[in-house]
CSV table of C-alpha atoms and ligand atoms in Angstrom, one decimal:
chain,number,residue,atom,x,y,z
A,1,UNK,CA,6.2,-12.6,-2.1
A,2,UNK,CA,2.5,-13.1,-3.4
A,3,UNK,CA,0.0,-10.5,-3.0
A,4,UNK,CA,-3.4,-11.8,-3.8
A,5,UNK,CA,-6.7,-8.7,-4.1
A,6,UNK,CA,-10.2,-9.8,-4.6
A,7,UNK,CA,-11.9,-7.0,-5.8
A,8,UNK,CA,-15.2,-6.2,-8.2
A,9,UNK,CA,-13.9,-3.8,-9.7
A,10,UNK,CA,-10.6,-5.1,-11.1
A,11,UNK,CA,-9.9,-2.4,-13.9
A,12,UNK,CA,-9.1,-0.4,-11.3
A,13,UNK,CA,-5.9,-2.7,-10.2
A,14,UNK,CA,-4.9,-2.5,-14.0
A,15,UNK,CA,-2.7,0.1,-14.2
A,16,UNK,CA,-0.7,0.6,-10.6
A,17,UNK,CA,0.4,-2.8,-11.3
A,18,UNK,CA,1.1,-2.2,-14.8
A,19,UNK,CA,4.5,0.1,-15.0
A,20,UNK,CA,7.4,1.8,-13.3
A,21,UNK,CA,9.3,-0.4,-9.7
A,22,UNK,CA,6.0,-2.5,-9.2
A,23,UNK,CA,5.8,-3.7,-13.0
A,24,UNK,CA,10.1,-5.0,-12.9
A,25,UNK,CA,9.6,-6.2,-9.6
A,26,UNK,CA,6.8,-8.9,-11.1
A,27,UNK,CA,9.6,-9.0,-14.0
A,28,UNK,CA,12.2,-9.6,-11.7
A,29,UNK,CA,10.3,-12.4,-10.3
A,30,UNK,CA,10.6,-10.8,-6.7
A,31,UNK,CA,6.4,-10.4,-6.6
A,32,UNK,CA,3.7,-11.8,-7.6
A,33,UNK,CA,0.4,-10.1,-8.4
A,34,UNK,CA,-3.3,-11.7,-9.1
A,35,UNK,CA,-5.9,-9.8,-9.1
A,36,UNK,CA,-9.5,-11.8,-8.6
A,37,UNK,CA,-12.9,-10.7,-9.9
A,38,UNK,CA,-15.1,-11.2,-7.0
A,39,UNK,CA,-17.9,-11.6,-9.6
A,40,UNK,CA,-16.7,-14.6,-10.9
A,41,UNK,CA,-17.9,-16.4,-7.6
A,42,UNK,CA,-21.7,-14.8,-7.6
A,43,UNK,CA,-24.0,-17.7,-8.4
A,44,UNK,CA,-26.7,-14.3,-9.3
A,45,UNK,CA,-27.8,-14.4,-12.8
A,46,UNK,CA,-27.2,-10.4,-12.4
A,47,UNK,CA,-23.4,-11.5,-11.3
A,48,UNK,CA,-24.8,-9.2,-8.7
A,49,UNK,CA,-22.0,-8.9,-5.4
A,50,UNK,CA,-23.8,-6.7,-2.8
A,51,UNK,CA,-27.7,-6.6,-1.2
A,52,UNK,CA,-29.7,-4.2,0.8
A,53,UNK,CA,-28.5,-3.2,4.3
A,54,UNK,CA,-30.5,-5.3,7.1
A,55,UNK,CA,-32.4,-2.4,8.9
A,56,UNK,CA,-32.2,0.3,5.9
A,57,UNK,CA,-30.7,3.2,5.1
A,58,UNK,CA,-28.6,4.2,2.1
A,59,UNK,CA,-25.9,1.7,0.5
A,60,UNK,CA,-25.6,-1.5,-0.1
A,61,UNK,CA,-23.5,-4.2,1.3
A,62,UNK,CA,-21.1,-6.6,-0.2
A,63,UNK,CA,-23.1,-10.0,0.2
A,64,UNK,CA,-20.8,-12.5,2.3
A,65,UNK,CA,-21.1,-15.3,-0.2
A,66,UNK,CA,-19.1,-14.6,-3.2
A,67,UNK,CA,-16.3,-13.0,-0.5
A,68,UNK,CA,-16.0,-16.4,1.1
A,69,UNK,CA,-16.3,-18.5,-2.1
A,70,UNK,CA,-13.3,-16.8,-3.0
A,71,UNK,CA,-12.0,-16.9,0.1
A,72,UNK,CA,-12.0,-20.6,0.9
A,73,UNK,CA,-10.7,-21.3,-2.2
A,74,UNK,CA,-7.4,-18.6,-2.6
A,75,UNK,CA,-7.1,-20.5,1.6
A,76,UNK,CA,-7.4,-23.7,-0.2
A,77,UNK,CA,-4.4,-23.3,-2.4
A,78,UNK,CA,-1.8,-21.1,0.1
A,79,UNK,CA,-1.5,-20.3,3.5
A,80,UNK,CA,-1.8,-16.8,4.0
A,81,UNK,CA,0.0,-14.5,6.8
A,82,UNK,CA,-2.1,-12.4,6.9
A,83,UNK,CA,-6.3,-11.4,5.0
A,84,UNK,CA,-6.2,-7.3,4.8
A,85,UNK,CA,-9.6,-5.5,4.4
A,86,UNK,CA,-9.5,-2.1,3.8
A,87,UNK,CA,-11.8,0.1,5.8
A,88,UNK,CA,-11.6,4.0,7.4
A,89,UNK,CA,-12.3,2.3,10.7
A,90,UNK,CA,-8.7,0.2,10.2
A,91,UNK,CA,-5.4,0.8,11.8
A,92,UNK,CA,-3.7,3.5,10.3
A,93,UNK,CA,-1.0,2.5,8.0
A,94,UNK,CA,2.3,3.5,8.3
A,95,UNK,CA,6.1,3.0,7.3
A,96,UNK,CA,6.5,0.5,10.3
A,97,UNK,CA,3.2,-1.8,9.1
A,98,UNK,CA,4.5,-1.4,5.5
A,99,UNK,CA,8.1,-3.1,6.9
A,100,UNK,CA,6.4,-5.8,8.8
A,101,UNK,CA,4.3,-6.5,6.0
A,102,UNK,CA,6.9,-6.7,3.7
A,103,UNK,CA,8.5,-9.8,5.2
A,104,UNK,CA,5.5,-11.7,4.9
A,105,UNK,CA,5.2,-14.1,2.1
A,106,UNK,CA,1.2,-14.8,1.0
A,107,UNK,CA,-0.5,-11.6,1.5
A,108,UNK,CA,-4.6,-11.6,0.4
A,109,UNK,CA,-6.2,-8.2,0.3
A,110,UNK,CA,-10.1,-8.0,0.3
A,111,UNK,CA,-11.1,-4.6,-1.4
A,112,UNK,CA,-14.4,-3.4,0.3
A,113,UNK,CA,-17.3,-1.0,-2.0
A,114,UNK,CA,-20.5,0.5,-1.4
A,115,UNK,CA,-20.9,0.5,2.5
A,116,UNK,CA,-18.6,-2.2,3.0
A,117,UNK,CA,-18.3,-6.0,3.4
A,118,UNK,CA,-20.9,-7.8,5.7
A,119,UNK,CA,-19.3,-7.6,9.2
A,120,UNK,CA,-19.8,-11.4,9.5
A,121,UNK,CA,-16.7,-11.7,6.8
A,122,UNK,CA,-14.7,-9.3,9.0
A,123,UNK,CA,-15.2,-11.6,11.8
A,124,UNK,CA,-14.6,-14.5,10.2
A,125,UNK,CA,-11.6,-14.0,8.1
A,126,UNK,CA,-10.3,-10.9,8.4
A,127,UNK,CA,-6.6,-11.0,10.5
A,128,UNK,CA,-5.5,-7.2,9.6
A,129,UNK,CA,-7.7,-3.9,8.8
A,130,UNK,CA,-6.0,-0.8,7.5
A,131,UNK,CA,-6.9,2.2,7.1
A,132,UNK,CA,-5.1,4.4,4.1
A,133,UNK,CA,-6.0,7.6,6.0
A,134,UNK,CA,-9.0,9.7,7.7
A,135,UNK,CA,-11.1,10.1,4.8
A,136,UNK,CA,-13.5,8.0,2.4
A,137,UNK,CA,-12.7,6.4,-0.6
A,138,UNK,CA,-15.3,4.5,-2.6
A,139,UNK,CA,-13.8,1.7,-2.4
A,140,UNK,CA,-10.7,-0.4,-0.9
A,141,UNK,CA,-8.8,-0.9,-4.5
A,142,UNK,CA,-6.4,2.1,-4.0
A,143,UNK,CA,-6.1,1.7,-0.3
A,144,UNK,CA,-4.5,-2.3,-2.0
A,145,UNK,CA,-2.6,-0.1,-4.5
A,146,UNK,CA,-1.1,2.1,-1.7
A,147,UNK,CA,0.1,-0.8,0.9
A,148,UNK,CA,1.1,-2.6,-2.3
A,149,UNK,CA,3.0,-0.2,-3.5
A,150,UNK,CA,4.4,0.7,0.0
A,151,UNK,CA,5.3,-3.4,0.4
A,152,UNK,CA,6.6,-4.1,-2.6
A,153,UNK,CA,9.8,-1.0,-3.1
A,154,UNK,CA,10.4,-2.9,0.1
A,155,UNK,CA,11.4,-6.1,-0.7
A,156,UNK,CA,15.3,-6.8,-1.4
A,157,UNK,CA,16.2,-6.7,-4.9
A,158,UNK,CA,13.4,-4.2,-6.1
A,159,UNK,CA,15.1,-0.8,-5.6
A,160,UNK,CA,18.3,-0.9,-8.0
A,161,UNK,CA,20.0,0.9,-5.5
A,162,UNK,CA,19.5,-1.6,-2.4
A,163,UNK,CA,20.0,1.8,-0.2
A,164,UNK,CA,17.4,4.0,-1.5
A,165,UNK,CA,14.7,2.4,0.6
A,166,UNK,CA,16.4,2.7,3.7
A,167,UNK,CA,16.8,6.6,2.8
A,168,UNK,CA,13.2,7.2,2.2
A,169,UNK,CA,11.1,9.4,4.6
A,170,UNK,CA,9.7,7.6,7.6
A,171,UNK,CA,12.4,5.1,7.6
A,172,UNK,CA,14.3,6.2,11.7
A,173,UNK,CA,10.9,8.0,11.8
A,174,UNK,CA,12.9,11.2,9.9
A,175,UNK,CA,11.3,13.3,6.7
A,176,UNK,CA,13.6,13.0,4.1
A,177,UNK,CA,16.4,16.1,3.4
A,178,UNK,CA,15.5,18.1,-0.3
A,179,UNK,CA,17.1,16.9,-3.1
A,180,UNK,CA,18.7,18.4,-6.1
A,181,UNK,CA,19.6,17.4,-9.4
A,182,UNK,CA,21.0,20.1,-12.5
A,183,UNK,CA,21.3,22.5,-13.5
A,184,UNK,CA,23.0,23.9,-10.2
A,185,UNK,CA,21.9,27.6,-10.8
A,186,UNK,CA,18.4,28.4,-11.9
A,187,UNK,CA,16.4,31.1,-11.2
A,188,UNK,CA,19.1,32.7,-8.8
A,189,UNK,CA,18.3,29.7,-6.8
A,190,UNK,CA,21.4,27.9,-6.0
A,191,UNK,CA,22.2,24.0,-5.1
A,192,UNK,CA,23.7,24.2,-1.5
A,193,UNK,CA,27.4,24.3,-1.6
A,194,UNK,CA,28.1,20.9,-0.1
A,195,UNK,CA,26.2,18.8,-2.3
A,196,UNK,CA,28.8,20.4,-5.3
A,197,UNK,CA,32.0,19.8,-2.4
A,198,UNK,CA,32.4,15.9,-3.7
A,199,UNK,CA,32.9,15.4,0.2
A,200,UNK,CA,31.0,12.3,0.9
A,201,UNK,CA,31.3,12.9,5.4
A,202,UNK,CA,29.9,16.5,4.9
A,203,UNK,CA,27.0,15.7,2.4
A,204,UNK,CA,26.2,12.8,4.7
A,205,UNK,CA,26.2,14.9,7.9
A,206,UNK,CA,24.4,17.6,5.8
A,207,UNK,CA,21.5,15.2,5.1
A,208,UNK,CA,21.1,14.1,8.5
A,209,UNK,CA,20.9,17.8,9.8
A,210,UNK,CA,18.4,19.0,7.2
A,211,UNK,CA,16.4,15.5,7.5
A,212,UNK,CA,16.1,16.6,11.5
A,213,UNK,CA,15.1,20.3,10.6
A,214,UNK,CA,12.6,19.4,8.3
A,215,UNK,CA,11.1,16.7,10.7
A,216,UNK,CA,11.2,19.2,13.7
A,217,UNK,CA,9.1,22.4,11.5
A,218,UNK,CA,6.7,19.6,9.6
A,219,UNK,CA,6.2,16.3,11.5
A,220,UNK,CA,7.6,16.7,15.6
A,221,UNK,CA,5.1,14.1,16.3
A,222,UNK,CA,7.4,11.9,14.7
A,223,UNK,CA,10.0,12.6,16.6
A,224,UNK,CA,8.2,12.1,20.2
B,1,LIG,N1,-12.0,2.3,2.1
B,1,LIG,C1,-12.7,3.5,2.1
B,1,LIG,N2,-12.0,4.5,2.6
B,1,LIG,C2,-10.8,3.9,3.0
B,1,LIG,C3,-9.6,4.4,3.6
B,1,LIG,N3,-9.5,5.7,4.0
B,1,LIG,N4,-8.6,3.5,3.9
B,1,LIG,C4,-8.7,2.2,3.5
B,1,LIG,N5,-9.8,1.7,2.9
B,1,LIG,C5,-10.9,2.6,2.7
């Protein structure tokens, strides 16, 4: 997979790409990542990216220009399945957009700031918008770095153990059941018994039941 982000801030794409499953998935070969300065395709002798709102009011507006400069030619080079802008007013994301998403091959992500890109570029090229959640970030570059991150733990041959995405929370629309790891006492607080029984049927059946409890007391929506 390829995962392309224009964004004008890219220092802020530096590090969640940088280390830990998304880092030795690029190693791996299994991703790539290219992050693109939307400033390098200004033709302002400020390398300025955004311009008063039409009509006033506070914030400014990314200026459609540069955005389909870089556009057209990231189009020119790949098709893309699908150009993701990240915006409150998206769909909200979730584990079963992250799976679709994560069969795809070209993925471009255009990171919105200020009050967002000129609707005109949302029209025009814009096939996906996504929401990370109901509340505002100030810009789109860690909505990229969530679905991203989301996408790319996804893709066969990332997770060392190929199970331990289809265990995660979300995936059969279930929480995930606690975990444990040693020491098996502390505090007075002791690992339940089965997890200690070597009994691979129990623990399994244990998970499932506690998965379902903790789904039913925190998410029953998910369960509907
Ligand atoms: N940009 C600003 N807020 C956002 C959000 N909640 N999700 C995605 N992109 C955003």
């Amino acid at each position: 997979m390829r995962i392309d982000i224009i964004t004008c801030v890219p220092k802020l794409l530096e590090s969640p790409f940088a280390h830990s499953i998304t880092q030795r998935a690029q190693e791996k070969g299994l991703v790539e990542v290219h992050i693109h300065d939307l400033r390098e395709y200004t033709e302002d002798k400020h390398r300025a990216v955004d311009d008063y709102a039409f009509g006033g009011g506070a914030g400014m507006v990314m200026m459609i220009e540069p955005i389909a400069r870089c556009i057209e030619a990231l189009k020119g080079e790949r098709k893309y399945d699908e150009i993701i802008y990240f915006t409150p007013d998206g769909a909200r994301l979730d584990q079963k957009m992250t799976n679709t998403l994560s069969l795809q091959k070209n993925l471009l992500m255009l990171c919105g700031h200020y009050k967002g890109v000129d609707e005109r570029i949302r029209e025009y090229f814009i096939t996906k918008e996504i929401s990370i959640g109901d509340y505002v970030l100030s810009g789109g570059e860690l909505a990229a770095a969530v679905l991203s991150d989301a996408i790319i733990r996804l893709i066969p041959g990332v997770l060392s153990d190929e199970t331990s995405a289809l265990t995660d929370s979300f995936q059969d629309n279930l929480l995930a059941p606690p975990v444990y790891t040693r020491p098996a006492e502390w505090q007075g607080m002791e690992v339940p018994e089965v997890l200690l029984s070597g009994n691979h049927k129990k623990i399994d059946e244990w998970r499932e039941t506690e998965a379902l409890k903790r789904t039913k007391e925190r998410r029953p929506d998910l369960l509907e």
